[in-house]
Coordinates of C-alpha atoms and ligand atoms in Angstrom, one line a residue:
M1 CA -8.8 17.1 16.7
L2 CA -8.6 13.3 16.6
D3 CA -7.9 11.4 19.8
I4 CA -5.1 9.1 18.7
L5 CA -4.0 6.8 21.6
H6 CA -0.8 4.8 21.6
Y7 CA 1.0 1.9 23.1
D8 CA 4.9 1.7 23.1
L9 CA 6.5 -1.6 22.8
L10 CA 10.2 -2.4 23.4
D11 CA 12.2 -5.1 21.8
F12 CA 9.8 -6.6 19.3
V13 CA 11.2 -9.4 17.2
T14 CA 9.6 -9.9 13.8
S15 CA 9.1 -13.2 12.2
Y16 CA 12.1 -12.6 10.1
G17 CA 14.2 -12.5 13.4
V18 CA 14.7 -8.7 13.3
R19 CA 14.7 -6.9 16.6
I20 CA 12.9 -3.6 16.6
P21 CA 14.1 -1.7 19.7
S22 CA 11.0 0.5 20.0
L23 CA 7.7 0.6 18.3
R24 CA 4.6 2.7 18.7
V25 CA 1.1 1.2 18.0
T26 CA -1.6 3.9 17.6
Y27 CA -5.3 3.4 17.8
Q28 CA -8.6 5.1 18.2
L29 CA -11.6 4.2 20.3
F30 CA -15.2 4.8 19.3
G31 CA -18.5 4.4 21.1
K32 CA -18.9 3.1 24.7
P33 CA -16.0 3.6 27.0
L34 CA -13.8 0.6 27.2
G35 CA -14.8 -1.8 30.0
T36 CA -18.5 -1.0 29.7
A37 CA -19.5 -2.8 26.5
P38 CA -18.5 -5.7 24.2
V39 CA -15.5 -4.8 22.1
V40 CA -15.3 -4.9 18.3
V41 CA -11.9 -4.5 16.7
V42 CA -11.9 -3.3 13.1
N43 CA -8.7 -3.6 11.0
H44 CA -8.2 -1.3 8.1
A45 CA -7.3 -2.0 4.4
F46 CA -4.1 -1.1 2.5
T47 CA -4.4 2.7 2.5
G48 CA -6.9 2.9 5.4
N49 CA -6.3 4.0 9.1
S50 CA -7.8 4.0 12.5
Q51 CA -10.4 6.6 11.5
V52 CA -13.2 4.0 10.9
A53 CA -16.2 6.1 12.0
G54 CA -17.3 9.7 12.2
E55 CA -16.4 12.5 9.8
N56 CA -14.0 11.1 7.2
G57 CA -14.3 7.7 8.7
W58 CA -13.6 5.1 5.9
W59 CA -16.4 2.9 7.2
A60 CA -18.7 5.5 8.7
E61 CA -21.6 3.9 6.8
A62 CA -21.2 0.8 8.9
I63 CA -19.8 2.1 12.3
G64 CA -21.5 4.8 14.3
A65 CA -24.6 5.6 16.3
A66 CA -27.5 3.6 14.9
K67 CA -25.3 2.1 12.3
V68 CA -24.9 -1.7 11.9
I69 CA -21.9 -1.7 14.2
N70 CA -23.7 0.5 16.7
T71 CA -21.4 2.8 18.7
D72 CA -24.3 3.1 21.3
T73 CA -23.9 -0.7 22.0
Y74 CA -20.2 -1.4 21.4
T75 CA -16.6 -0.2 22.1
V76 CA -14.9 -0.1 18.7
V77 CA -11.1 -0.3 18.7
A78 CA -9.3 0.5 15.4
F79 CA -5.5 0.2 15.2
N80 CA -3.2 1.8 12.7
I81 CA -0.8 -0.7 11.0
P82 CA 2.4 0.7 12.4
G83 CA 4.2 2.6 9.6
N84 CA 1.0 3.6 7.7
G85 CA 1.9 7.1 8.6
F86 CA -1.5 8.2 10.0
H87 CA -0.8 11.0 12.5
A88 CA 2.7 9.5 13.0
R89 CA 5.9 10.8 14.2
E90 CA 8.9 10.5 11.7
E91 CA 10.5 7.9 14.0
D92 CA 7.4 5.7 13.8
M93 CA 7.7 5.1 10.0
I94 CA 9.0 1.8 8.9
T95 CA 11.5 1.9 6.1
N96 CA 12.9 -1.6 6.4
Y97 CA 9.6 -3.1 5.1
Q98 CA 11.2 -6.5 4.1
H99 CA 11.6 -7.2 7.9
W100 CA 7.8 -7.4 8.3
A101 CA 5.1 -10.0 7.5
A102 CA 1.3 -9.8 8.1
V103 CA 1.7 -12.1 11.1
D104 CA 4.0 -9.6 12.9
V105 CA 1.3 -6.9 12.8
A106 CA -1.3 -9.4 14.0
R107 CA 1.0 -10.3 17.0
L108 CA 1.4 -6.5 17.8
F109 CA -2.4 -6.0 17.7
N110 CA -3.0 -9.0 19.9
I111 CA -0.4 -7.8 22.4
A112 CA -1.9 -4.3 22.5
L113 CA -5.4 -5.8 23.1
K114 CA -4.2 -8.1 25.9
E115 CA -1.4 -6.3 27.6
H116 CA -2.2 -2.6 27.0
L117 CA -6.0 -2.6 26.9
G118 CA -6.2 -5.5 29.3
L119 CA -9.0 -7.3 27.4
N120 CA -9.6 -10.9 28.4
S121 CA -11.7 -11.5 25.3
V122 CA -13.1 -9.7 22.4
F123 CA -16.6 -10.0 21.0
A124 CA -15.8 -9.5 17.3
L125 CA -12.7 -9.0 15.2
V126 CA -13.6 -7.5 11.8
G127 CA -11.1 -7.0 9.0
C128 CA -11.4 -5.6 5.5
S129 CA -8.9 -6.5 2.7
L130 CA -5.4 -6.5 4.1
G131 CA -7.0 -6.0 7.5
G132 CA -9.0 -9.2 6.9
G133 CA -5.8 -11.1 6.2
I134 CA -4.3 -9.6 9.5
A135 CA -7.6 -10.5 11.3
W136 CA -7.1 -14.3 10.1
E137 CA -3.5 -14.1 11.5
M138 CA -4.8 -12.6 14.8
A139 CA -7.3 -15.4 15.2
A140 CA -4.8 -18.1 14.4
L141 CA -2.4 -16.7 17.0
A142 CA -5.1 -16.3 19.7
P143 CA -7.6 -19.0 18.7
D144 CA -10.0 -18.7 21.6
Y145 CA -9.8 -15.0 22.1
F146 CA -12.4 -13.7 19.6
Q147 CA -16.0 -14.7 19.6
Q148 CA -16.8 -13.6 16.2
L149 CA -14.3 -13.4 13.3
V150 CA -15.6 -11.4 10.3
I151 CA -13.5 -11.4 7.2
V152 CA -14.5 -8.9 4.5
A153 CA -13.0 -8.8 0.9
A154 CA -9.9 -10.7 2.1
D155 CA -8.4 -14.2 2.3
W156 CA -6.3 -16.2 4.8
K157 CA -3.4 -16.3 2.3
A158 CA -2.0 -14.2 -0.6
T159 CA -2.7 -16.3 -3.7
D160 CA -0.2 -16.5 -6.6
W161 CA -2.4 -13.9 -8.3
I162 CA -2.0 -11.5 -5.4
I163 CA 1.8 -12.2 -5.1
G164 CA 2.2 -11.5 -8.7
N165 CA 0.4 -8.2 -8.5
C166 CA 2.4 -7.3 -5.4
L167 CA 5.6 -7.9 -7.5
L168 CA 4.4 -5.5 -10.2
Q169 CA 3.6 -2.9 -7.4
E170 CA 7.1 -3.4 -5.9
Q171 CA 8.8 -2.9 -9.3
I172 CA 6.7 0.3 -9.9
L173 CA 7.7 1.6 -6.5
K174 CA 11.3 0.8 -7.1
N175 CA 11.6 2.0 -10.7
S176 CA 9.2 4.8 -11.3
T177 CA 10.1 8.4 -11.0
H178 CA 6.5 8.9 -9.6
P179 CA 6.3 5.7 -7.6
L180 CA 3.2 6.2 -5.3
H181 CA 1.3 7.9 -8.1
D182 CA 2.0 5.2 -10.7
A183 CA 1.6 2.2 -8.3
R184 CA -1.9 3.6 -7.5
L185 CA -2.9 3.6 -11.1
H186 CA -2.2 -0.2 -11.4
A187 CA -3.7 -0.8 -7.9
M188 CA -7.0 0.9 -8.9
L189 CA -7.4 -1.4 -11.8
C190 CA -7.1 -4.3 -9.3
Y191 CA -9.7 -2.8 -7.0
R192 CA -12.3 -2.2 -9.8
T193 CA -13.6 -4.1 -12.8
P194 CA -13.9 -3.7 -16.5
Q195 CA -17.7 -3.4 -16.0
S196 CA -17.4 -0.8 -13.3
L197 CA -15.2 1.4 -15.5
K198 CA -17.4 0.9 -18.5
M199 CA -20.5 2.0 -16.6
K200 CA -18.7 5.1 -15.2
F201 CA -16.9 6.3 -18.4
E202 CA -18.3 4.7 -21.5
R203 CA -15.1 5.7 -23.3
T204 CA -15.9 9.4 -22.9
T205 CA -13.1 12.0 -23.1
H206 CA -12.3 15.2 -21.3
L207 CA -12.2 17.7 -24.1
P208 CA -9.7 20.3 -22.9
T209 CA -7.0 17.6 -22.3
Q210 CA -8.2 15.0 -24.9
L211 CA -7.7 12.4 -22.2
Y212 CA -10.2 9.5 -21.9
N213 CA -12.1 10.1 -18.7
V214 CA -10.9 6.8 -17.3
E215 CA -7.4 8.1 -17.8
S216 CA -8.2 11.4 -15.9
W217 CA -9.9 9.3 -13.1
L218 CA -6.9 7.1 -12.7
L219 CA -4.4 10.0 -12.8
H220 CA -6.6 11.8 -10.2
H221 CA -6.4 8.8 -7.9
G222 CA -2.6 8.7 -8.4
E223 CA -2.3 12.4 -7.4
K224 CA -4.7 12.0 -4.5
L225 CA -2.8 9.1 -3.0
N226 CA 0.6 10.9 -3.6
K227 CA -0.7 13.7 -1.3
R228 CA -2.1 11.6 1.4
F229 CA 0.3 8.6 1.7
S230 CA 4.1 8.1 2.0
L231 CA 6.3 5.8 -0.1
S232 CA 7.6 3.9 2.9
A233 CA 4.1 3.2 4.2
Y234 CA 3.0 1.9 0.7
K235 CA 6.0 -0.4 0.4
L236 CA 5.2 -1.9 3.8
M237 CA 1.5 -2.4 3.0
N238 CA 2.5 -4.1 -0.2
Q239 CA 4.8 -6.5 1.7
L240 CA 2.1 -7.2 4.3
V241 CA -0.4 -8.2 1.6
K242 CA 2.1 -10.4 0.0
T243 CA 2.9 -12.3 3.3
I244 CA -0.5 -13.1 4.4
D245 CA -0.6 -16.8 5.1
I246 CA -1.9 -18.5 8.3
S247 CA -0.7 -21.9 7.1
K248 CA 2.9 -20.7 7.3
D249 CA 4.7 -22.8 10.1
R250 CA 1.5 -24.6 10.9
G251 CA 1.5 -27.2 8.3
S252 CA -1.8 -26.4 6.5
F253 CA -4.9 -24.2 6.6
A254 CA -6.8 -26.9 8.4
E255 CA -4.1 -27.2 11.1
A256 CA -4.0 -23.4 11.5
V257 CA -7.8 -22.9 11.8
A258 CA -8.5 -26.1 13.9
P259 CA -8.1 -24.4 17.2
I260 CA -10.1 -21.3 16.3
T261 CA -13.3 -21.2 18.4
A262 CA -14.7 -18.1 16.8
H263 CA -17.9 -18.1 14.8
I264 CA -16.5 -17.2 11.3
T265 CA -18.3 -15.0 8.8
I266 CA -16.7 -14.4 5.4
V267 CA -18.0 -11.7 3.0
S268 CA -16.7 -11.7 -0.6
T269 CA -17.8 -9.8 -3.6
D270 CA -18.8 -11.7 -6.7
S271 CA -16.8 -9.5 -9.1
D272 CA -13.7 -9.1 -6.8
L273 CA -10.7 -9.5 -9.1
Y274 CA -8.2 -9.1 -6.3
F275 CA -9.3 -11.4 -3.4
V276 CA -11.4 -13.5 -5.7
P277 CA -14.6 -15.0 -4.4
Q278 CA -13.7 -18.6 -5.6
E279 CA -10.9 -18.8 -3.0
N280 CA -13.3 -17.9 -0.2
R281 CA -15.9 -20.4 -1.5
D282 CA -13.3 -23.0 -1.2
T283 CA -12.3 -21.9 2.2
V284 CA -15.9 -22.0 3.4
A285 CA -16.3 -25.5 2.0
E286 CA -13.2 -26.7 3.9
L287 CA -14.3 -25.0 7.1
R288 CA -17.8 -26.7 6.7
E289 CA -16.2 -30.0 6.2
M290 CA -14.2 -29.5 9.4
G291 CA -17.5 -28.8 11.2
K292 CA -16.5 -25.2 11.9
P293 CA -19.4 -22.7 12.4
V294 CA -19.2 -20.4 9.3
D295 CA -21.5 -18.1 7.5
Y296 CA -20.7 -16.9 3.9
Y297 CA -22.2 -14.0 2.1
E298 CA -21.5 -12.5 -1.4
I299 CA -21.9 -8.9 -2.3
H300 CA -23.4 -8.7 -5.7
S301 CA -21.7 -5.7 -7.4
I302 CA -20.0 -4.6 -10.6
H303 CA -17.4 -2.7 -8.6
G304 CA -15.1 -5.5 -7.6
H305 CA -12.8 -5.4 -4.7
D306 CA -13.7 -1.9 -3.5
A307 CA -17.3 -2.9 -3.2
F308 CA -16.8 -3.2 0.5
L309 CA -16.4 0.6 0.5
I310 CA -19.3 1.1 -1.9
E311 CA -22.2 -1.5 -1.3
H312 CA -23.2 -0.4 2.2
K313 CA -26.7 -1.6 2.1
Q314 CA -25.8 -5.2 1.2
L315 CA -23.0 -5.2 3.8
E316 CA -25.5 -4.0 6.4
Q317 CA -27.8 -7.0 5.7
F318 CA -24.9 -9.4 6.4
L319 CA -23.4 -7.7 9.3
K320 CA -26.7 -7.2 11.1
K321 CA -26.8 -10.9 11.7
I322 CA -23.7 -10.6 13.9
F323 CA -24.2 -7.2 15.5
Ligands
LIG401 N1 -9.4 1.1 -1.8 C1 -8.7 0.3 -0.8 C2 -8.4 -1.0 -1.5 C3 -7.5 -1.9 -0.8 O1 -8.3 -2.8 0.0 C4 -7.5 1.0 -0.3 O2 -7.0 1.9 -1.0 O3 -7.1 0.7 0.8

């Protein structure tokens, strides 16, 4: 039985000016009891959740006893993006996804850390993919609150490429008769690479069905997500990815990032076709020009965006410099 904790907020107003009368933020704690050790906050990706460690933990290779984010040393806090449906009540689902932006989730998480958990500062904030975008937004909102900001397979903004793909996802979600299933097929192609699929399938076929194995694999992922995720959650996550932008209402990236005191670490994957590495190389160059403390690492992999869930050994080498 998972120990899912929660914090209820009243009268939250999103950046679109919409008042949400009551909202539940759920989270899990791992490792040392709160108040006895430095805190590491870990933000999940698109279809992830607060189960970051332990059995079925989506980053169990990185977080746990004697892992690089060692739960014998740290308290790990992992939130669920509200509306992701993970162990949620029906009333906690968010159906009006267009009222939300990534910055709203960031504000909620910061409120939960400060007001609910009573933390005066946080040692490290780590975010993967969408969770990395939310981590950028959290740091921009609370620029001297986090000592280490660790961005993995993400960006501080949704690029035109991401926004275009989000539109395609939205259209599939609206128009398909199997919306979640079909949206996942396209998403999986964004998360992998031609080389990764070639290595895995080599154009082989599955004889009884006559399908190419790449087709069976994509359809399997569609079915799998259909069973474990909800349509309203998927629509919300798609909207959140599209709205990542710490420069919004702040003038520019430089102005948004100027007050951030955290040491920044950015990890990209050289073959990521979704949050492409060149964007992060440019971000790092700009941060260095500003004199910001920043480290940059690239995972070498053929697997593309999903390499942050696959290339554990390389990630460990980078993360161990922080943890
Ligand atoms: N495989 C990841 C990719 C998005 O970062 C997910 O489904 O959440």
